[in-house]
Tab-separated table of C-alpha atoms and ligand atoms in Angstrom:
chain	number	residue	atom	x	y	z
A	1	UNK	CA	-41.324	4.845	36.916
A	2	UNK	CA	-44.050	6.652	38.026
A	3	UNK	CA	-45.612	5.767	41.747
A	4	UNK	CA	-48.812	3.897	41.810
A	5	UNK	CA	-51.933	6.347	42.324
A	6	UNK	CA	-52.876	6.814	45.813
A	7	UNK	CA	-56.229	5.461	46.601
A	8	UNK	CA	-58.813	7.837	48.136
A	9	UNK	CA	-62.010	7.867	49.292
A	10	UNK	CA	-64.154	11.136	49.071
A	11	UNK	CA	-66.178	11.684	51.747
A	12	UNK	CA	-68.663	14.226	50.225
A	13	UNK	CA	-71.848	16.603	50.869
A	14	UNK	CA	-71.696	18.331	47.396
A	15	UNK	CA	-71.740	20.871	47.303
A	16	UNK	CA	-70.371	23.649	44.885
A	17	UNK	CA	-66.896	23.086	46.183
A	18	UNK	CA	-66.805	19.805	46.495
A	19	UNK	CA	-67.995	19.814	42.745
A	20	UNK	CA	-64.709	21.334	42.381
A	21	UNK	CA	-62.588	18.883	44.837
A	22	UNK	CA	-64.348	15.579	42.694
A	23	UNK	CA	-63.141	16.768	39.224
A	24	UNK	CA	-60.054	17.835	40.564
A	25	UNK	CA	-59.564	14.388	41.955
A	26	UNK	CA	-60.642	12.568	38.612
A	27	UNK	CA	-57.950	14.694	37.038
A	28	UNK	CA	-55.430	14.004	38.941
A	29	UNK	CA	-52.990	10.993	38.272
A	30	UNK	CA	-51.317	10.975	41.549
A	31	UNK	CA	-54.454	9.370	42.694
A	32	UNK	CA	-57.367	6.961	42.320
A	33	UNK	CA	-60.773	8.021	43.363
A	34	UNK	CA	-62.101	4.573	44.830
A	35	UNK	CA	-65.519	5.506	45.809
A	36	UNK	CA	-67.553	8.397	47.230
A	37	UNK	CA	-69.301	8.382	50.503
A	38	UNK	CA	-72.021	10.701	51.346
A	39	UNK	CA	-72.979	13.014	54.043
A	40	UNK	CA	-75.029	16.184	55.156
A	41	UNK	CA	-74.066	19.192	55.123
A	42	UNK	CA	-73.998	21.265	52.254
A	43	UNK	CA	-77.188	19.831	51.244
A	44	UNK	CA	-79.139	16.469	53.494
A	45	UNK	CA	-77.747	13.546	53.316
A	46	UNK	CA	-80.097	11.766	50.306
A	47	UNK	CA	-79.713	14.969	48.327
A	48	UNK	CA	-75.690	14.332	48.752
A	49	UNK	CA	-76.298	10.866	47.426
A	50	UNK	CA	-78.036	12.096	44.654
A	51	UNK	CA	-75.442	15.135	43.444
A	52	UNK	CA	-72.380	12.291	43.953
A	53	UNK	CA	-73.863	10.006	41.562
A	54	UNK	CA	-74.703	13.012	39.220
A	55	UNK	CA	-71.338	14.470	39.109
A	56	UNK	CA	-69.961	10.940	38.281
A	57	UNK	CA	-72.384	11.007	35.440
A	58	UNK	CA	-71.251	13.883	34.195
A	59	UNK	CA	-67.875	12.867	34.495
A	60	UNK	CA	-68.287	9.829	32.309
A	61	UNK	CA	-66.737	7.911	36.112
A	62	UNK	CA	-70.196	5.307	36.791
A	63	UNK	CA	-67.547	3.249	37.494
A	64	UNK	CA	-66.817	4.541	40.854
A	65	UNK	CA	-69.449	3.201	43.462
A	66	UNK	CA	-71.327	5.720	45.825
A	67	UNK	CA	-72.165	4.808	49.187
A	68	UNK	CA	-74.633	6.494	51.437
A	69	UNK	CA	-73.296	7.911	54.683
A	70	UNK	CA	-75.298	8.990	57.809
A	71	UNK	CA	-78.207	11.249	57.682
A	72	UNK	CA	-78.113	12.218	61.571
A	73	UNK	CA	-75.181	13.152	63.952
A	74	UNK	CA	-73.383	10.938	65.600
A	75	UNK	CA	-75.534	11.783	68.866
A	76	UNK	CA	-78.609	10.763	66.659
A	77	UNK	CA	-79.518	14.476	66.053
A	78	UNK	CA	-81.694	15.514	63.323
A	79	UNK	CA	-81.861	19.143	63.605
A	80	UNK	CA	-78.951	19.768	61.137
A	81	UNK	CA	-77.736	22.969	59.660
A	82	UNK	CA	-77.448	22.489	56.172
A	83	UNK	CA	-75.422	25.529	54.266
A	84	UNK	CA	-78.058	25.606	51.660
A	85	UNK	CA	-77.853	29.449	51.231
A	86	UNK	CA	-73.845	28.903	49.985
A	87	UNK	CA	-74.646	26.261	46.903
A	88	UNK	CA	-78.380	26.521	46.840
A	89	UNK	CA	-81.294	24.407	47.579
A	90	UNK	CA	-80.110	21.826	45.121
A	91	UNK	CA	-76.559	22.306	46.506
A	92	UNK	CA	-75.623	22.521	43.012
A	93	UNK	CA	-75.763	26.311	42.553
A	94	UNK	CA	-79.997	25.516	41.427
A	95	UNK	CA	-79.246	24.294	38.162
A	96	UNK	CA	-82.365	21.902	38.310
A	97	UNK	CA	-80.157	18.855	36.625
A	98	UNK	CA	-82.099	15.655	35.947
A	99	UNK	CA	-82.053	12.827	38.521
A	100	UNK	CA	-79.172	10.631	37.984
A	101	UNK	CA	-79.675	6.824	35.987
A	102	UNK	CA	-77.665	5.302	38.924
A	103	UNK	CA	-77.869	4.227	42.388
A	104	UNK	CA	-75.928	4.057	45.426
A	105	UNK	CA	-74.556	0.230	46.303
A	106	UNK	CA	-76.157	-1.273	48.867
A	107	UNK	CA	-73.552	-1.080	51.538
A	108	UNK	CA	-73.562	2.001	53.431
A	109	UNK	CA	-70.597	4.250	53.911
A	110	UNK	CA	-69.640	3.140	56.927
A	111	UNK	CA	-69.354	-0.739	56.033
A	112	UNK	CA	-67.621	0.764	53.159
A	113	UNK	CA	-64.989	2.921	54.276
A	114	UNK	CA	-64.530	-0.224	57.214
A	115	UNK	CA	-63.928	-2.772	54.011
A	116	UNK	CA	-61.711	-0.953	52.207
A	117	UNK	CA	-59.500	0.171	54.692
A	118	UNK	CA	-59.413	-3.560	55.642
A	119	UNK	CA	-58.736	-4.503	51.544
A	120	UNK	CA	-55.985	-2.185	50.996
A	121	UNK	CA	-54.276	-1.946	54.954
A	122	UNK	CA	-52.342	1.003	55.061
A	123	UNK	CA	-53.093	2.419	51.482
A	124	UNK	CA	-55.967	4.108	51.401
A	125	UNK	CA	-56.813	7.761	52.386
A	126	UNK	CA	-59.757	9.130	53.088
A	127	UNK	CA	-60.371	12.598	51.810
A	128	UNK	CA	-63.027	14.306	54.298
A	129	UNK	CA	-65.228	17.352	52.689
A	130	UNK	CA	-68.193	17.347	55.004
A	131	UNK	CA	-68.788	16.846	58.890
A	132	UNK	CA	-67.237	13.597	60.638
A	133	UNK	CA	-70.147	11.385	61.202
A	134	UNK	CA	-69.388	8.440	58.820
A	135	UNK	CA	-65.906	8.562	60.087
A	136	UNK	CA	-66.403	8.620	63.655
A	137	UNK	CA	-68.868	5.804	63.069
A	138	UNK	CA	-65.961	3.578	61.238
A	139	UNK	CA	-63.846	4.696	64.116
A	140	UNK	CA	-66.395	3.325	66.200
A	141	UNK	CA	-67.713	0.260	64.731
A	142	UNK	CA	-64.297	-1.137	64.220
A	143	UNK	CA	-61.554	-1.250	66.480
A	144	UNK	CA	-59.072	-1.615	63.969
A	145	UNK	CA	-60.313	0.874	61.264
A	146	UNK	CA	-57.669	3.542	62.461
A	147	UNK	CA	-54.585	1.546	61.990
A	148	UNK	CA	-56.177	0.225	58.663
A	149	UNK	CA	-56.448	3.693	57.306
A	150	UNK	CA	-53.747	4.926	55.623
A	151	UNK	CA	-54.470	9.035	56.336
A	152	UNK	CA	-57.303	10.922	57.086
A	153	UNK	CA	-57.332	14.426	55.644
A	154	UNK	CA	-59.827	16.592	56.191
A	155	UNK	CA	-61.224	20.176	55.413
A	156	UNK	CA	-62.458	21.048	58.845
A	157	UNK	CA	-61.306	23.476	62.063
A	158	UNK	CA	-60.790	27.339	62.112
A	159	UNK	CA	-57.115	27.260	63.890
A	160	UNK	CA	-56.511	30.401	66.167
A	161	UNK	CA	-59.152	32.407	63.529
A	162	UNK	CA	-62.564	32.908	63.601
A	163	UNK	CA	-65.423	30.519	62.224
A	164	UNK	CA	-67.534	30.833	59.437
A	165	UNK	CA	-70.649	29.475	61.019
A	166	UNK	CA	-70.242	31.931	63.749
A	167	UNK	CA	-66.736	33.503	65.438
A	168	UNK	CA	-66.044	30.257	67.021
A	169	UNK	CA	-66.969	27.400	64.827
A	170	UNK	CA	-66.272	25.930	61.404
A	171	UNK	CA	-69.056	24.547	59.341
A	172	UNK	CA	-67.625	21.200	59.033
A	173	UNK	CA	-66.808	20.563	62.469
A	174	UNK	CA	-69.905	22.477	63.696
A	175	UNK	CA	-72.036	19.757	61.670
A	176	UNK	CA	-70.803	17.123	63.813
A	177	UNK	CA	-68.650	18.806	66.745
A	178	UNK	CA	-69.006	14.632	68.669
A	179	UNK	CA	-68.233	12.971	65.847
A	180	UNK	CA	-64.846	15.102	65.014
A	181	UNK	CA	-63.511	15.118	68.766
A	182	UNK	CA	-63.753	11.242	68.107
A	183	UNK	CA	-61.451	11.422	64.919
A	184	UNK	CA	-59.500	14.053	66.239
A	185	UNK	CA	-58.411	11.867	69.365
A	186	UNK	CA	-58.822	8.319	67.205
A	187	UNK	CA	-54.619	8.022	66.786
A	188	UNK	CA	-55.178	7.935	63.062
A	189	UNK	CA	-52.680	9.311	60.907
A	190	UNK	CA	-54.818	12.732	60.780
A	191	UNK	CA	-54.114	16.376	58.654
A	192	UNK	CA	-56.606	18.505	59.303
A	193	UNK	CA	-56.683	21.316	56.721
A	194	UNK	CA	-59.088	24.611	58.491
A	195	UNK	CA	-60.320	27.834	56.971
A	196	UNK	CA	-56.708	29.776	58.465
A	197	UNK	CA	-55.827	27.916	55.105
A	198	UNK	CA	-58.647	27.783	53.005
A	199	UNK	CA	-59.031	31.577	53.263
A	200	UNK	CA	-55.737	32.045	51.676
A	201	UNK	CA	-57.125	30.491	48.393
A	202	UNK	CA	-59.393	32.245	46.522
A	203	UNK	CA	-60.772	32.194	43.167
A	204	UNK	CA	-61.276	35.322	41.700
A	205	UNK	CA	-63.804	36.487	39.250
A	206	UNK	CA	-61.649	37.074	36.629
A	207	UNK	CA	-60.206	33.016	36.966
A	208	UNK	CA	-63.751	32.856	36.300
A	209	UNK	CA	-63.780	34.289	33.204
A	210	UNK	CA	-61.069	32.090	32.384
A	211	UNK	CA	-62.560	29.069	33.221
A	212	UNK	CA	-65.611	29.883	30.807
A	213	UNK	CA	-63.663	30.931	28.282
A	214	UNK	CA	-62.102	27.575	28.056
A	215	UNK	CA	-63.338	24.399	26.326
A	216	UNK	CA	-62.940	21.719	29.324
A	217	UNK	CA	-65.512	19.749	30.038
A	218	UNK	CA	-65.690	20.228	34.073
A	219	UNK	CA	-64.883	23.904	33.786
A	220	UNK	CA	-67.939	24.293	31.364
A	221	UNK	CA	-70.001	22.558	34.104
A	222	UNK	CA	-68.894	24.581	37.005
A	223	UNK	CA	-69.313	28.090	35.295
A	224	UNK	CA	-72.980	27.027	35.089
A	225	UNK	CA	-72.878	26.380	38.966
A	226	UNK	CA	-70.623	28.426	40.378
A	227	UNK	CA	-72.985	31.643	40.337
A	228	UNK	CA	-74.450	31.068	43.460
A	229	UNK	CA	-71.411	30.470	45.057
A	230	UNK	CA	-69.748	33.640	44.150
A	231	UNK	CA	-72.613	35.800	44.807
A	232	UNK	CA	-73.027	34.171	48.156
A	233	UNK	CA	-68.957	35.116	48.899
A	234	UNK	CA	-69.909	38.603	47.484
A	235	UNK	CA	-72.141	39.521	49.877
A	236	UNK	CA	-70.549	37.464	53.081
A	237	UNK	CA	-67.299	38.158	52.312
A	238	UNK	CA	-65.018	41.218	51.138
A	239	UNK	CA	-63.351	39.131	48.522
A	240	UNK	CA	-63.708	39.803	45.150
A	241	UNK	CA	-63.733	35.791	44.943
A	242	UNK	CA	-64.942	32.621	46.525
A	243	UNK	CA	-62.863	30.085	48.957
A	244	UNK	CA	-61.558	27.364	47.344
A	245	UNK	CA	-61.744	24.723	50.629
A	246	UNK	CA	-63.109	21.663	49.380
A	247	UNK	CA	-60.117	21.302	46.477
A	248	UNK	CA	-57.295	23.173	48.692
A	249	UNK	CA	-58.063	20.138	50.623
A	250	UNK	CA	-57.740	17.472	48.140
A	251	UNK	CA	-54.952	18.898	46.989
A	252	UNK	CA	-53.165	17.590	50.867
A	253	UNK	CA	-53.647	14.013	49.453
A	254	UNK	CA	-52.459	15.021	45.573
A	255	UNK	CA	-49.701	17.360	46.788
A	256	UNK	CA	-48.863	17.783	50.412
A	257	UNK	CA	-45.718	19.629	49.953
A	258	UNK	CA	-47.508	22.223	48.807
A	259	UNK	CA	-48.729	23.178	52.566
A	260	UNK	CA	-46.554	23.503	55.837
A	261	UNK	CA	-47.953	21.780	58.533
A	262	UNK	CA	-47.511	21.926	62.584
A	263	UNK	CA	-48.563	18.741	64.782
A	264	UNK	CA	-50.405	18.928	68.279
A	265	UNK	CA	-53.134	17.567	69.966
A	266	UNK	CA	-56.859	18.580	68.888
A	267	UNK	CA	-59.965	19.099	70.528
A	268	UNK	CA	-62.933	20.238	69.706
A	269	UNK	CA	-65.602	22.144	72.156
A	270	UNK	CA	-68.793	20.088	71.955
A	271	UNK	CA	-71.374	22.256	73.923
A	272	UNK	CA	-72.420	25.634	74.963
A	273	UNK	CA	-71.529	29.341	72.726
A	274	UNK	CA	-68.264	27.629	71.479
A	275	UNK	CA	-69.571	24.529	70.386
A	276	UNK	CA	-67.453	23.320	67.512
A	277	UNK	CA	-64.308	25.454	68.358
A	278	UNK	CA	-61.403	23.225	67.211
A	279	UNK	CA	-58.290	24.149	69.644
A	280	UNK	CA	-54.896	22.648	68.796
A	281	UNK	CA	-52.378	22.000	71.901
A	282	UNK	CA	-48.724	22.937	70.542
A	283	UNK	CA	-47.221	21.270	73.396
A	284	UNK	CA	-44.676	24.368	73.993
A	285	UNK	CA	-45.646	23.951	77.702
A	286	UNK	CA	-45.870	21.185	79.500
A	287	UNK	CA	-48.860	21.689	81.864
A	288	UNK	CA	-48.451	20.938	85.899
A	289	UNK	CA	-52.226	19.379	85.665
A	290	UNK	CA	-53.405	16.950	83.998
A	291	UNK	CA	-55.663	18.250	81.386
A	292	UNK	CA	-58.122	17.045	78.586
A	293	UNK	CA	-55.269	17.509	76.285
A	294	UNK	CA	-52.885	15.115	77.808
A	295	UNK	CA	-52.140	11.821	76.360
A	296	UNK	CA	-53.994	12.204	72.990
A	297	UNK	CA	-52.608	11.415	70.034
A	298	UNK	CA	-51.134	14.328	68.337
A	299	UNK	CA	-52.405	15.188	64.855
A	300	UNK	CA	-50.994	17.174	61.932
A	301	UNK	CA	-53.249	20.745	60.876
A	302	UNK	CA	-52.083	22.987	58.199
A	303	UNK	CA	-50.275	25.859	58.708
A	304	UNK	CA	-49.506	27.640	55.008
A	305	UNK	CA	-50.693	27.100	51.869
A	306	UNK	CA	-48.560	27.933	48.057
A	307	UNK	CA	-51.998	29.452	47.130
A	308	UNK	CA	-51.297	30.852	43.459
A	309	UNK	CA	-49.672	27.217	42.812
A	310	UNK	CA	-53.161	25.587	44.149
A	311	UNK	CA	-54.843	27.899	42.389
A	312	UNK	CA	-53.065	27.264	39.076
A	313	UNK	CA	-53.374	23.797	39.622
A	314	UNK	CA	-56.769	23.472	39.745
A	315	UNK	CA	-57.637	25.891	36.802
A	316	UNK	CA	-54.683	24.116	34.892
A	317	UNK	CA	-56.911	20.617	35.464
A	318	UNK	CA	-60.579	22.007	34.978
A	319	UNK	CA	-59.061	23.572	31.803
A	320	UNK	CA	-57.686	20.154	30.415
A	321	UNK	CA	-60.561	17.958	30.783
B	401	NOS	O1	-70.545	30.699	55.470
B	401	NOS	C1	-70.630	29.469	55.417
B	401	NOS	N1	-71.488	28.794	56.186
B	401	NOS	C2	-71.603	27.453	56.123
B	401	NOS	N2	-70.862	26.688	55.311
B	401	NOS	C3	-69.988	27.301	54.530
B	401	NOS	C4	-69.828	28.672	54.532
B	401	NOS	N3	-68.914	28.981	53.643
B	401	NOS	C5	-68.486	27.822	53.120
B	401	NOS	N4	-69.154	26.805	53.645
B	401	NOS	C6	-68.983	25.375	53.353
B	401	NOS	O2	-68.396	24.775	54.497
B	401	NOS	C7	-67.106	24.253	54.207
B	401	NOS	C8	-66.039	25.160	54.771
B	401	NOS	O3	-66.308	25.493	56.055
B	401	NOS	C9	-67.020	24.161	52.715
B	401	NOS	O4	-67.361	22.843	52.326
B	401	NOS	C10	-68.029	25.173	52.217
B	401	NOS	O5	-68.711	24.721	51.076
């Protein structure tokens, strides 16, 4: 008999990639997508609301609630950098969609991802695309939210290679570089999934072609908004493709044999030129001195990634829909 669908929560700031991650996840029936939560990022906060609910539209899924997450840093700051010139000022590769009929329930992500953990003790994970903030915030607001999670996974960190917001940080974590020392160090179960991996997965433009060459209904969609994206990775980048992060993530909670992963204790620089530097302790030395390290939890971050099977996996799903 087939294992009951994993429950997840998406934790979202779509978001061209996370786009990707959402209909991947609604196509997948190793799990059940139990709600989205919203954050900045990508795009502000409000604007994430707004692109969740639309990509539920157009995924026939109103059925799945949407609840808004923060819309400052965990340190109440409002001067956010939002990677606008990756998806666009709509975050949605500037497709100018209509609003969307729906509306966010009332509760806000926090109270949210707090209740459900607390609902479903133990079974629920919570897929993070976006900085930390709502998560630190559950973390924070209630003392038991870490042992009610089931997992944590996250698309966040550059591990021992260099940033994509500068040579020391990843956007993710550099969003919110408080907020993801708190998860880090929380003692949730934890797999952190950085750009060392997502690098390794790339789309190229001739999947592309593929994808509009086919007749399914989300890889329609994302040929329309996926322009911006490449041409963004064309000029950044020297790949003749973009990074797949926000579904090579997803794809931890779908599929996690389909990574290797090592397990050590994470933290993450929260001031000065490294700001948002995410350095993993591998515990191969035991240190004389007490250091910041010592005594955290330890928490697992992926190590290698079966790209062409990720890759195949997701076309395979956008294909069939
Ligand atoms: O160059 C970039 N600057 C800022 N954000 C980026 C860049 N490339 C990708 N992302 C976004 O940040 C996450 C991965 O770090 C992904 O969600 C991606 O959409």
């Amino acid at each position: 008999m087939a294992a009951e669908p994993k429950k997840i929560i998406i934790d979202t700031d779509p978001g061209i990639d996370d786009a990707m991650a959402i209909f991947l996840a609604l196509r997948s029936p190793e799990v059940e997508v139990i709600g989205l939560t919203t954050i900045y990022g990508n795009v502000y906060t409000t604007l994430a609301t707004r692109n969740a609910l639309h990509l539920l539209e157009i995924a026939g899924r109103t059925d799945i609630p949407v609840a808004e997450g923060s819309h400052v840093t965990i340190t109440q700051g409002t001067k956010l950098r939002i990677a606008d010139f990756v998806h666009g000022a709509d975050g949605l590769g500037n497709q100018n969609f209509p609003p969307p009929k729906g509306n966010p329930i009332e509760q806000s992500a926090v109270d949210f991802l707090i209740e459900q953990a607390n609902l479903y003790r133990g079974k629920v994970t919570v897929v993070a695309l976006g900085p930390l903030t709502n998560i630190a915030l559950a973390i924070q607001q209630d003392p038991a939210f870490v042992k009610n999670i089931g997992q944590i996974v996250l698309l966040g960190g550059a591990f021992a290679v260099n940033g994509n917001v500068n040579p020391a940080a990843e956007a993710n974590i550099f969003g919110d570089p408080d907020a993801a020392d708190v998860v880090f160090t929380s003692g949730a179960d934890i797999v952190a999934v950085g750009i060392n991996v997502t690098h390794q997965v790339v789309m190229t433009d001739a999947d592309r072609e593929k994808l509009a060459l086919s007749n399914g209904k989300f890889a329609q969609y994302l040929c329309k908004i996926l322009d911006v994206y490449f041409s963004y990775h064309h000029e950044a980048y020297c790949t003749r493709g973009v990074y797949l992060h926000d579904p090579t993530a997803l794809l931890v909670a779908v599929n996690p044999s389909l990574f290797t992963y090592t397990e050590g204790v994470v933290r993450v620089q929260t001031s000065g030129i490294t700001r948002g530097l995410t350095l993993l302790y591998n515990k191969q030395k035991r240190f004389e001195e007490i250091t910041e390290w010592s005594d955290k939890p330890t928490v697992k971050v992926a190590v290698t990634v079966d790209a062409p099977t990720v890759v195949k996996l997701l076309m395979d799903r956008l294909m069939n829909s």
